Short mmCIF file of C-alpha atoms and ligand atoms in Angstrom, two decimals:
data_model
loop_
_atom_site.label_atom_id
_atom_site.label_comp_id
_atom_site.label_asym_id
_atom_site.label_seq_id
_atom_site.Cartn_x
_atom_site.Cartn_y
_atom_site.Cartn_z
CA MET A 1 10.61 52.46 -11.02
CA SER A 2 14.29 53.47 -10.76
CA ARG A 3 15.62 55.59 -7.88
CA SER A 4 16.30 58.70 -10.04
CA ALA A 5 12.85 58.40 -11.65
CA ARG A 6 11.25 58.38 -8.19
CA TYR A 7 13.14 61.59 -7.18
CA ALA A 8 12.23 63.26 -10.49
CA LEU A 9 8.59 62.33 -9.96
CA ALA A 10 8.70 63.82 -6.42
CA VAL A 11 10.06 67.08 -7.86
CA ALA A 12 7.30 67.07 -10.50
CA ILE A 13 4.63 66.47 -7.84
CA ILE A 14 5.87 69.49 -5.81
CA GLY A 15 5.89 71.53 -9.02
CA VAL A 16 2.26 70.60 -9.67
CA ALA A 17 1.39 71.42 -5.99
CA THR A 18 3.04 74.86 -6.37
CA MET A 19 1.06 75.59 -9.53
CA LEU A 20 -2.16 74.42 -7.87
CA ARG A 21 -1.46 76.66 -4.90
CA MET A 22 -0.86 79.61 -7.27
CA VAL A 23 -4.19 78.90 -8.99
CA LEU A 24 -5.92 78.76 -5.59
CA SER A 25 -4.38 82.12 -4.62
CA ARG A 26 -7.04 83.75 -6.70
CA SER A 27 -9.82 82.41 -4.53
CA ILE A 28 -8.24 82.00 -1.04
CA GLY A 29 -5.55 84.66 -1.19
CA PRO A 30 -2.20 84.33 0.64
CA ASP A 31 -3.64 82.25 3.55
CA PHE A 32 -2.61 78.59 3.97
CA PRO A 33 0.54 78.69 1.76
CA PHE A 34 1.34 75.03 2.60
CA ALA A 35 -2.18 73.70 1.77
CA THR A 36 -1.34 71.97 -1.56
CA TYR A 37 2.09 70.83 -0.33
CA TYR A 38 0.41 68.58 2.25
CA ILE A 39 -1.33 66.84 -0.64
CA GLY A 40 1.89 66.81 -2.70
CA VAL A 41 3.90 65.15 0.10
CA THR A 42 1.09 62.60 0.68
CA VAL A 43 1.08 61.67 -3.02
CA ALA A 44 4.91 61.61 -3.11
CA VAL A 45 5.23 59.25 -0.12
CA TRP A 46 2.70 56.86 -1.63
CA VAL A 47 4.04 56.93 -5.21
CA CYS A 48 7.79 57.62 -4.79
CA GLY A 49 8.72 56.25 -1.35
CA THR A 50 10.19 57.68 1.88
CA ALA A 51 13.40 59.48 0.80
CA PRO A 52 11.87 61.21 -2.26
CA SER A 53 8.87 62.28 -0.09
CA ILE A 54 11.26 63.86 2.51
CA MET A 55 12.90 65.68 -0.39
CA ALA A 56 9.39 66.73 -1.57
CA CYS A 57 8.62 68.01 1.94
CA LEU A 58 11.75 70.22 1.94
CA LEU A 59 11.05 71.38 -1.63
CA GLY A 60 7.48 72.28 -0.52
CA TYR A 61 8.90 74.39 2.31
CA ILE A 62 11.33 76.14 -0.11
CA GLY A 63 8.52 76.64 -2.66
CA ALA A 64 6.20 78.19 -0.06
CA GLU A 65 9.02 80.42 1.20
CA TYR A 66 9.96 81.55 -2.31
CA PHE A 67 6.54 81.85 -3.95
CA PHE A 68 4.17 82.69 -1.13
CA TYR A 69 6.13 84.26 1.75
CA GLY A 70 8.66 86.13 -0.35
CA GLY A 71 11.36 85.68 2.38
CA PRO A 72 12.24 83.33 5.30
CA ALA A 73 8.98 81.57 6.13
CA ILE A 74 10.12 80.53 9.62
CA ALA A 75 10.39 84.17 10.56
CA ALA A 76 7.11 85.18 8.94
CA ASP A 77 4.92 82.34 10.20
CA PRO A 78 6.80 79.97 12.55
CA VAL A 79 3.60 78.17 13.69
CA ALA A 80 2.53 77.34 10.11
CA VAL A 81 6.08 76.14 9.26
CA LEU A 82 6.34 73.94 12.37
CA MET A 83 2.87 72.56 11.77
CA TYR A 84 3.81 71.91 8.12
CA PHE A 85 6.87 69.90 9.09
CA ALA A 86 5.05 68.07 11.91
CA VAL A 87 2.11 67.08 9.71
CA THR A 88 4.17 66.16 6.63
CA PHE A 89 6.57 64.02 8.70
CA ALA A 90 3.58 62.33 10.31
CA ILE A 91 2.14 61.72 6.82
CA ILE A 92 5.54 60.37 5.66
CA GLY A 93 5.72 58.06 8.73
CA VAL A 94 2.18 56.72 8.27
CA GLY A 95 2.65 56.50 4.50
CA ARG A 96 5.90 54.61 4.94
CA SER A 97 4.23 52.04 7.25
CA MET A 98 1.30 51.70 4.87
CA LEU A 99 3.69 51.29 1.97
CA HIS A 100 5.57 48.54 3.80
CA ALA A 101 2.31 46.83 4.68
CA LYS A 102 1.19 47.09 1.06
CA ARG A 103 4.50 45.62 -0.11
CA ARG A 104 4.16 42.74 2.34
CA ILE A 105 0.60 42.11 1.18
CA ASP A 106 1.72 42.25 -2.45
CA ALA A 107 4.58 39.85 -1.71
CA SER A 108 2.22 37.44 0.09
CA MET A 109 -0.24 37.60 -2.76
CA ALA A 110 2.51 36.98 -5.29
CA GLU A 111 3.72 34.01 -3.20
CA ALA A 112 0.15 32.69 -2.92
CA LYS A 113 -0.27 33.09 -6.69
CA ARG A 114 3.02 31.29 -7.32
CA ARG A 115 2.02 28.44 -5.02
CA ASN A 116 -1.39 28.22 -6.58
CA HIS A 117 0.24 27.99 -9.97
CA GLU A 118 2.59 25.28 -8.72
CA CYS A 119 -0.38 23.40 -7.23
CA GLU A 120 -2.23 23.60 -10.52
CA GLN A 121 0.83 22.31 -12.34
CA GLU A 122 1.22 19.47 -9.79
CA ILE A 123 -2.46 18.55 -10.09
CA GLY A 124 -2.10 18.52 -13.87
CA ARG A 125 1.02 16.38 -13.64
CA ARG A 126 -0.66 13.93 -11.27
CA GLN A 127 -3.69 13.68 -13.50
CA ARG A 128 -1.43 12.88 -16.43
CA VAL A 129 0.45 10.25 -14.37
CA GLU A 130 -2.86 8.72 -13.26
CA GLN A 131 -4.04 8.54 -16.84
CA GLU A 132 -0.75 6.92 -17.88
CA LEU A 133 -1.04 4.49 -14.95
CA ASP A 134 -4.59 3.55 -15.93
CA ALA A 135 -3.46 3.00 -19.49
CA ALA A 136 -0.52 0.86 -18.29
CA LYS A 137 -2.85 -1.15 -16.03
CA GLN A 138 -5.19 -1.76 -18.93
CA THR A 139 -2.30 -2.86 -21.16
CA LEU A 140 -1.04 -5.17 -18.41
CA ALA A 141 -4.51 -6.66 -17.93
CA ASP A 142 -4.74 -7.22 -21.69
CA TYR A 143 -1.32 -8.87 -21.74
CA THR A 144 -2.20 -11.04 -18.73
CA HIS A 145 -5.41 -12.10 -20.36
CA THR A 146 -3.68 -12.96 -23.63
CA LEU A 147 -0.92 -14.77 -21.78
CA GLU A 148 -3.41 -16.77 -19.72
CA GLU A 149 -5.23 -17.77 -22.88
CA GLN A 150 -1.97 -18.81 -24.53
CA VAL A 151 -0.85 -20.78 -21.46
CA ALA A 152 -4.24 -22.54 -21.21
CA GLU A 153 -4.16 -23.35 -24.92
CA ARG A 154 -0.59 -24.69 -24.80
CA THR A 155 -1.23 -26.64 -21.58
CA GLU A 156 -4.23 -28.25 -23.24
CA LYS A 157 -2.14 -29.16 -26.31
CA LEU A 158 0.65 -30.49 -24.11
CA THR A 159 -1.76 -32.56 -22.02
CA GLN A 160 -3.21 -34.04 -25.20
CA THR A 161 0.28 -34.84 -26.52
CA VAL A 162 1.35 -36.44 -23.23
CA LYS A 163 -1.87 -38.46 -23.13
CA SER A 164 -1.45 -39.73 -26.66
CA LEU A 165 2.23 -40.55 -25.99
CA GLU A 166 1.29 -42.41 -22.81
CA GLY A 167 -1.40 -44.28 -24.72
CA PHE A 168 1.10 -45.13 -27.44
CA CYS A 169 3.67 -46.46 -24.94
CA TYR A 170 0.97 -48.38 -23.14
CA SER A 171 -0.17 -50.18 -26.32
CA ILE A 172 3.44 -50.90 -27.38
CA ALA A 173 4.19 -52.38 -23.96
CA HIS A 174 1.00 -54.41 -24.13
CA ASP A 175 1.82 -55.80 -27.58
CA LEU A 176 5.37 -56.67 -26.51
CA ARG A 177 4.18 -59.17 -23.92
CA THR A 178 2.91 -61.75 -26.48
CA PRO A 179 6.25 -62.38 -28.26
CA ILE A 180 8.12 -62.32 -24.94
CA ARG A 181 5.86 -64.98 -23.50
CA ALA A 182 6.28 -67.04 -26.65
CA MET A 183 10.07 -66.75 -26.28
CA GLN A 184 9.86 -67.80 -22.67
CA GLY A 185 7.53 -70.72 -23.41
CA TYR A 186 9.61 -72.05 -26.31
CA ALA A 187 12.83 -71.77 -24.27
CA ILE A 188 11.25 -73.90 -21.53
CA VAL A 189 9.95 -76.46 -24.07
CA LEU A 190 13.39 -76.55 -25.70
CA ALA A 191 15.11 -77.22 -22.36
CA GLU A 192 12.61 -79.84 -21.22
CA GLU A 193 11.71 -81.74 -24.36
CA CYS A 194 14.81 -81.65 -26.55
CA ALA A 195 17.95 -83.58 -25.77
CA LEU A 196 20.29 -80.61 -25.37
CA ASN A 197 23.86 -80.78 -24.23
CA ALA A 198 24.90 -78.87 -21.07
CA PRO A 199 26.01 -75.59 -22.71
CA ALA A 200 22.83 -75.49 -24.84
CA LYS A 201 20.71 -76.08 -21.71
CA GLU A 202 22.52 -73.19 -20.01
CA TYR A 203 21.86 -70.90 -23.01
CA THR A 204 18.16 -71.77 -23.10
CA ARG A 205 17.96 -71.09 -19.34
CA LYS A 206 19.54 -67.67 -19.92
CA ILE A 207 17.06 -67.00 -22.76
CA SER A 208 14.20 -67.95 -20.45
CA ASP A 209 15.54 -65.75 -17.59
CA SER A 210 16.02 -62.79 -19.89
CA ALA A 211 12.53 -63.20 -21.31
CA CYS A 212 11.23 -63.41 -17.76
CA ARG A 213 13.02 -60.14 -16.81
CA MET A 214 11.77 -58.46 -19.96
CA ASP A 215 8.22 -59.59 -19.18
CA GLN A 216 8.56 -58.16 -15.65
CA LEU A 217 9.81 -54.88 -17.13
CA VAL A 218 6.89 -54.72 -19.55
CA GLN A 219 4.46 -55.53 -16.74
CA ASP A 220 5.93 -52.73 -14.60
CA LEU A 221 5.73 -50.31 -17.52
CA LEU A 222 2.13 -51.29 -18.09
CA ALA A 223 1.36 -50.77 -14.40
CA TYR A 224 3.03 -47.34 -14.52
CA GLY A 225 1.17 -46.45 -17.73
CA ARG A 226 -2.16 -47.53 -16.24
CA LEU A 227 -1.53 -45.24 -13.26
CA THR A 228 -0.91 -42.24 -15.46
CA HIS A 229 -4.02 -42.44 -17.60
CA GLU A 230 -6.70 -44.45 -15.85
CA PRO A 231 -9.29 -42.53 -13.78
CA VAL A 232 -9.06 -42.94 -9.99
CA ALA A 233 -12.14 -43.02 -7.72
CA LEU A 234 -11.35 -42.45 -4.03
CA SER A 235 -13.15 -44.09 -1.13
CA ALA A 236 -12.50 -45.00 2.51
CA VAL A 237 -10.07 -47.92 2.49
CA ASP A 238 -9.18 -50.00 5.53
CA VAL A 239 -5.37 -50.19 5.49
CA GLU A 240 -5.40 -53.17 7.83
CA SER A 241 -7.53 -55.37 5.58
CA VAL A 242 -5.58 -54.29 2.45
CA LEU A 243 -2.34 -55.24 4.21
CA ASP A 244 -3.70 -58.57 5.49
CA GLN A 245 -4.79 -59.60 1.98
CA LEU A 246 -1.47 -58.44 0.53
CA LEU A 247 0.63 -60.32 3.09
CA SER A 248 -1.39 -63.49 2.61
CA HIS A 249 -0.70 -63.27 -1.16
CA MET A 250 2.99 -62.68 -0.45
CA GLN A 251 3.41 -65.63 1.90
CA ASP A 252 5.88 -67.31 -0.48
CA GLU A 253 8.03 -64.18 -0.51
CA THR A 254 7.87 -63.47 3.22
CA HIS A 255 8.33 -66.91 4.76
CA ASP A 256 12.05 -66.27 5.33
CA ALA A 257 11.45 -62.84 6.83
CA GLN A 258 10.10 -61.32 10.00
CA VAL A 259 7.12 -59.08 9.18
CA SER A 260 5.33 -57.31 12.07
CA VAL A 261 2.31 -55.04 11.84
CA LEU A 262 1.37 -52.60 14.62
CA ARG A 263 -2.44 -52.84 14.87
CA PRO A 264 -4.98 -51.38 14.59
CA LEU A 265 -4.34 -49.53 11.33
CA PRO A 266 -6.70 -46.68 10.35
CA LYS A 267 -8.83 -46.02 7.29
CA VAL A 268 -7.56 -43.69 4.58
CA LEU A 269 -8.94 -42.05 1.49
CA ALA A 270 -7.57 -44.21 -1.36
CA GLN A 271 -8.22 -46.73 -4.08
CA PRO A 272 -7.60 -50.35 -2.92
CA THR A 273 -5.73 -51.57 -6.02
CA ILE A 274 -3.32 -48.64 -6.10
CA LEU A 275 -2.72 -48.79 -2.35
CA THR A 276 -2.10 -52.57 -2.54
CA GLN A 277 0.36 -52.07 -5.38
CA ALA A 278 2.24 -49.28 -3.56
CA LEU A 279 2.48 -51.19 -0.26
CA GLY A 280 3.43 -54.40 -2.14
CA ASN A 281 6.31 -52.65 -3.96
CA LEU A 282 7.64 -51.14 -0.72
CA ILE A 283 7.46 -54.47 1.15
CA ARG A 284 9.16 -56.31 -1.75
CA ASN A 285 11.98 -53.76 -1.72
CA ALA A 286 12.33 -54.12 2.06
CA LEU A 287 12.61 -57.93 1.58
CA LYS A 288 15.06 -57.58 -1.31
CA PHE A 289 17.52 -54.83 -0.26
CA VAL A 290 19.19 -56.55 2.70
CA LYS A 291 22.79 -57.64 3.05
CA PRO A 292 23.32 -61.24 1.86
CA GLY A 293 22.70 -63.63 4.74
CA THR A 294 20.60 -61.16 6.74
CA MET A 295 17.01 -62.09 7.56
CA PRO A 296 14.73 -59.20 6.51
CA ASN A 297 12.98 -57.64 9.48
CA ILE A 298 10.04 -55.45 8.45
CA TYR A 299 7.87 -53.39 10.75
CA ILE A 300 4.68 -51.78 9.43
CA ARG A 301 2.86 -49.07 11.44
CA ALA A 302 0.75 -45.96 11.03
CA GLU A 303 1.13 -42.46 12.48
CA GLU A 304 -1.78 -40.08 12.82
CA LEU A 305 -1.00 -36.54 11.64
CA PRO A 306 -3.46 -33.60 11.91
CA TYR A 307 -4.98 -34.10 8.44
CA SER A 308 -3.45 -37.33 7.23
CA ILE A 309 -2.23 -40.81 8.05
CA ARG A 310 1.39 -41.76 7.52
CA ILE A 311 1.95 -45.47 6.81
CA CYS A 312 5.57 -46.39 7.56
CA ILE A 313 7.49 -49.47 6.43
CA ASP A 314 10.70 -49.85 8.43
CA ASP A 315 13.35 -52.34 7.35
CA ASN A 316 16.77 -53.53 8.46
CA GLY A 317 18.18 -53.31 4.93
CA ILE A 318 21.26 -51.76 3.40
CA GLY A 319 19.90 -48.22 3.68
CA ILE A 320 20.19 -45.38 1.17
CA ASP A 321 22.46 -42.36 1.10
CA GLN A 322 20.66 -39.01 1.55
CA GLN A 323 21.73 -37.79 -1.91
CA TYR A 324 19.62 -40.51 -3.61
CA HIS A 325 16.44 -40.02 -1.57
CA ASP A 326 14.63 -38.07 -4.30
CA LYS A 327 16.32 -39.69 -7.28
CA ILE A 328 15.23 -43.29 -6.56
CA PHE A 329 11.57 -42.36 -7.16
CA ASN A 330 12.34 -41.65 -10.84
CA VAL A 331 11.74 -44.30 -13.50
CA PHE A 332 14.74 -46.59 -14.11
CA GLU A 333 16.76 -45.13 -11.23
CA ARG A 334 18.65 -47.98 -9.59
CA LEU A 335 21.54 -47.84 -7.19
CA HIS A 336 22.74 -51.40 -7.73
CA HIS A 337 23.68 -53.74 -10.53
CA PRO A 338 20.97 -56.31 -11.50
CA GLU A 339 23.44 -59.11 -10.65
CA GLU A 340 23.59 -57.79 -7.09
CA TYR A 341 19.91 -56.97 -6.56
CA PRO A 342 17.57 -57.81 -9.49
CA GLY A 343 14.86 -55.37 -10.50
CA THR A 344 13.53 -53.07 -13.18
CA GLY A 345 13.94 -49.67 -11.49
CA ILE A 346 10.24 -48.85 -11.86
CA GLY A 347 8.90 -50.06 -8.49
CA LEU A 348 9.31 -46.78 -6.57
CA ALA A 349 8.19 -44.71 -9.56
CA ILE A 350 4.95 -46.73 -9.50
CA VAL A 351 4.62 -46.09 -5.74
CA LYS A 352 5.12 -42.34 -6.20
CA LYS A 353 2.80 -41.97 -9.18
CA GLY A 354 0.11 -44.11 -7.48
CA VAL A 355 0.24 -42.20 -4.19
CA GLU A 356 0.16 -38.88 -6.01
CA ARG A 357 -2.94 -40.02 -7.87
CA LEU A 358 -4.49 -40.73 -4.47
CA GLY A 359 -3.71 -37.14 -3.45
CA GLY A 360 -0.89 -38.15 -1.08
CA ARG A 361 2.88 -38.02 -0.73
CA VAL A 362 5.75 -40.49 -0.41
CA GLY A 363 9.13 -40.14 1.25
CA LEU A 364 11.77 -41.93 3.26
CA ASN A 365 14.21 -41.66 6.12
CA SER A 366 17.31 -43.71 5.61
CA MET A 367 21.06 -43.91 6.08
CA PRO A 368 23.50 -46.43 4.57
CA GLY A 369 23.75 -49.49 6.81
CA LYS A 370 20.97 -48.29 9.16
CA GLY A 371 17.90 -49.60 7.32
CA SER A 372 15.18 -47.50 5.73
CA CYS A 373 11.78 -46.18 6.62
CA PHE A 374 9.67 -45.59 3.50
CA TRP A 375 6.40 -43.77 4.19
CA ILE A 376 3.16 -42.98 2.41
CA GLU A 377 0.93 -40.13 3.55
CA LEU A 378 -2.78 -40.24 2.64
CA GLU A 379 -5.77 -38.24 3.75
CA LYS A 380 -7.74 -39.62 6.67
CA ALA A 381 -11.01 -41.28 5.70
CA GLY A 382 -14.15 -40.02 7.48
CA ALA A 383 -15.22 -36.43 7.13
CA ALA A 384 -13.25 -36.19 3.91
CA VAL A 385 -14.82 -39.23 2.20
CA GLY A 386 -16.48 -38.31 -1.09
CA LYS A 387 -14.36 -35.21 -1.54
CA VAL A 388 -12.59 -34.31 -4.75
CA VAL A 389 -9.00 -35.63 -4.95
CA ASN A 390 -7.48 -32.17 -5.46
CA GLY A 391 -9.08 -30.89 -2.26
CA ALA A 392 -7.44 -33.69 -0.34
CA THR A 393 -4.09 -32.94 -1.92
CA ASN A 394 -4.13 -29.27 -1.09
CA LYS A 395 -5.09 -29.80 2.50
CA MET A 396 -2.41 -32.42 3.04
CA LEU A 397 0.34 -30.49 1.36
CA SER A 398 -0.39 -27.36 3.34
CA GLN A 399 -0.36 -29.34 6.55
CA ALA A 400 2.86 -31.12 5.60
CA SER A 401 4.69 -27.95 4.66
P1 ADP B 1 14.00 -51.94 -8.22
O1 ADP B 1 13.56 -52.43 -6.90
O2 ADP B 1 13.36 -52.67 -9.34
O3 ADP B 1 15.47 -51.84 -8.35
P2 ADP B 1 12.77 -49.52 -7.35
O4 ADP B 1 12.24 -48.37 -8.13
O5 ADP B 1 11.80 -50.24 -6.50
O6 ADP B 1 13.48 -50.43 -8.39
O7 ADP B 1 13.94 -48.96 -6.43
C1 ADP B 1 14.90 -48.11 -6.98
C2 ADP B 1 16.19 -48.25 -6.19
O8 ADP B 1 16.03 -47.73 -4.87
C3 ADP B 1 16.61 -49.66 -5.98
O9 ADP B 1 17.34 -50.13 -7.08
C4 ADP B 1 17.45 -49.58 -4.73
O10 ADP B 1 18.75 -49.20 -5.04
C5 ADP B 1 16.79 -48.48 -3.93
N1 ADP B 1 15.87 -49.01 -2.90
C6 ADP B 1 14.55 -49.13 -3.00
N2 ADP B 1 14.03 -49.63 -1.85
C7 ADP B 1 15.07 -49.80 -1.00
C8 ADP B 1 15.21 -50.27 0.34
N3 ADP B 1 14.14 -50.65 1.07
N4 ADP B 1 16.44 -50.32 0.89
C9 ADP B 1 17.51 -49.93 0.19
N5 ADP B 1 17.46 -49.48 -1.09
C10 ADP B 1 16.25 -49.41 -1.68
#
């Protein structure tokens, strides 16, 4: 309500009080001229506020003086006038306080209502977000599921393709050996049984050597192929007896070298043929990659690690620069020309593939001119015997990392 409306209403209330008092005059006579003005001021303070109610109080006094006393009321009835002002001001004071209290209560209730509304909106918003989140989670789960299915399907296809390619290479390599051997054999017969002049003899020797190298390459490829697709059964293998047998077979190759073995050597979880092949390749490299005129000095030992055994082959060879330490385990990676150090570049790839199939790892420590230490890590035999290969791999890798 506007300020002027509140004053107008106060005037109207006093008007109504005056009329009421006039009506009452018929029954109560001229006594209590202020009676209805008390009520008027009370209503005015409650409905119109403090200032309009003070104005109503004064108007009530003027009305009583004019309509009911017919002259100055203070002179006619000073007690009634004083009492009127005392009571109406008390009513205005109490009314004012009550009005303020009511306003505060109204304001608090409005604030509470506003907050309640905000809370309801927030709850609604959160419910909507939760629903959206659930829907997103569901979509994500669906995508993940589809993706997993696709990955599994493609991995399966890829594995099949790799297997058939490996099988294909393996049979090609196998079939290549027959003509190579024939070439080699006929070159030897030609050199020995035909009367060839010196240059022709030299050419046939070169043919025979080349056929020999090609046969070695095919044999290495076959060995590598076998490792990739043949099943591997693990058992406890005595490294010492594998090494003894290997060294006795390699006597022709090692008679000009110093080979020492630190005994006893432990048992590991492996497959004897693969372990023999891996150790044989490492020992042959240690015999081969020495400076011309240097006697190879090879030292074989084993270190016990928490979950595995590390078999180390130390040599006094030419050593390998750090940048090639990973590379040399790839197929056909060679650091030297065949004229300098002959070879096919598959030996270390065979070692790596074989050891991985046994659930182990290979590595080396080496510096140019300081020799090399190639190592193979395999799971200890014993408690682990009979376990699945993957289990062995996981345990070792976690320990090694
Ligand atoms: P290959 O012996 O037929 O050349 P490998 O795969 O066995 O093939 O070795 C790859 C390369 O790693 C070798 O050509 C050689 O350069 C290097 N290498 C391997 N073993 C040793 C070693 N004990 N000392 C120095 N270099 C080595």
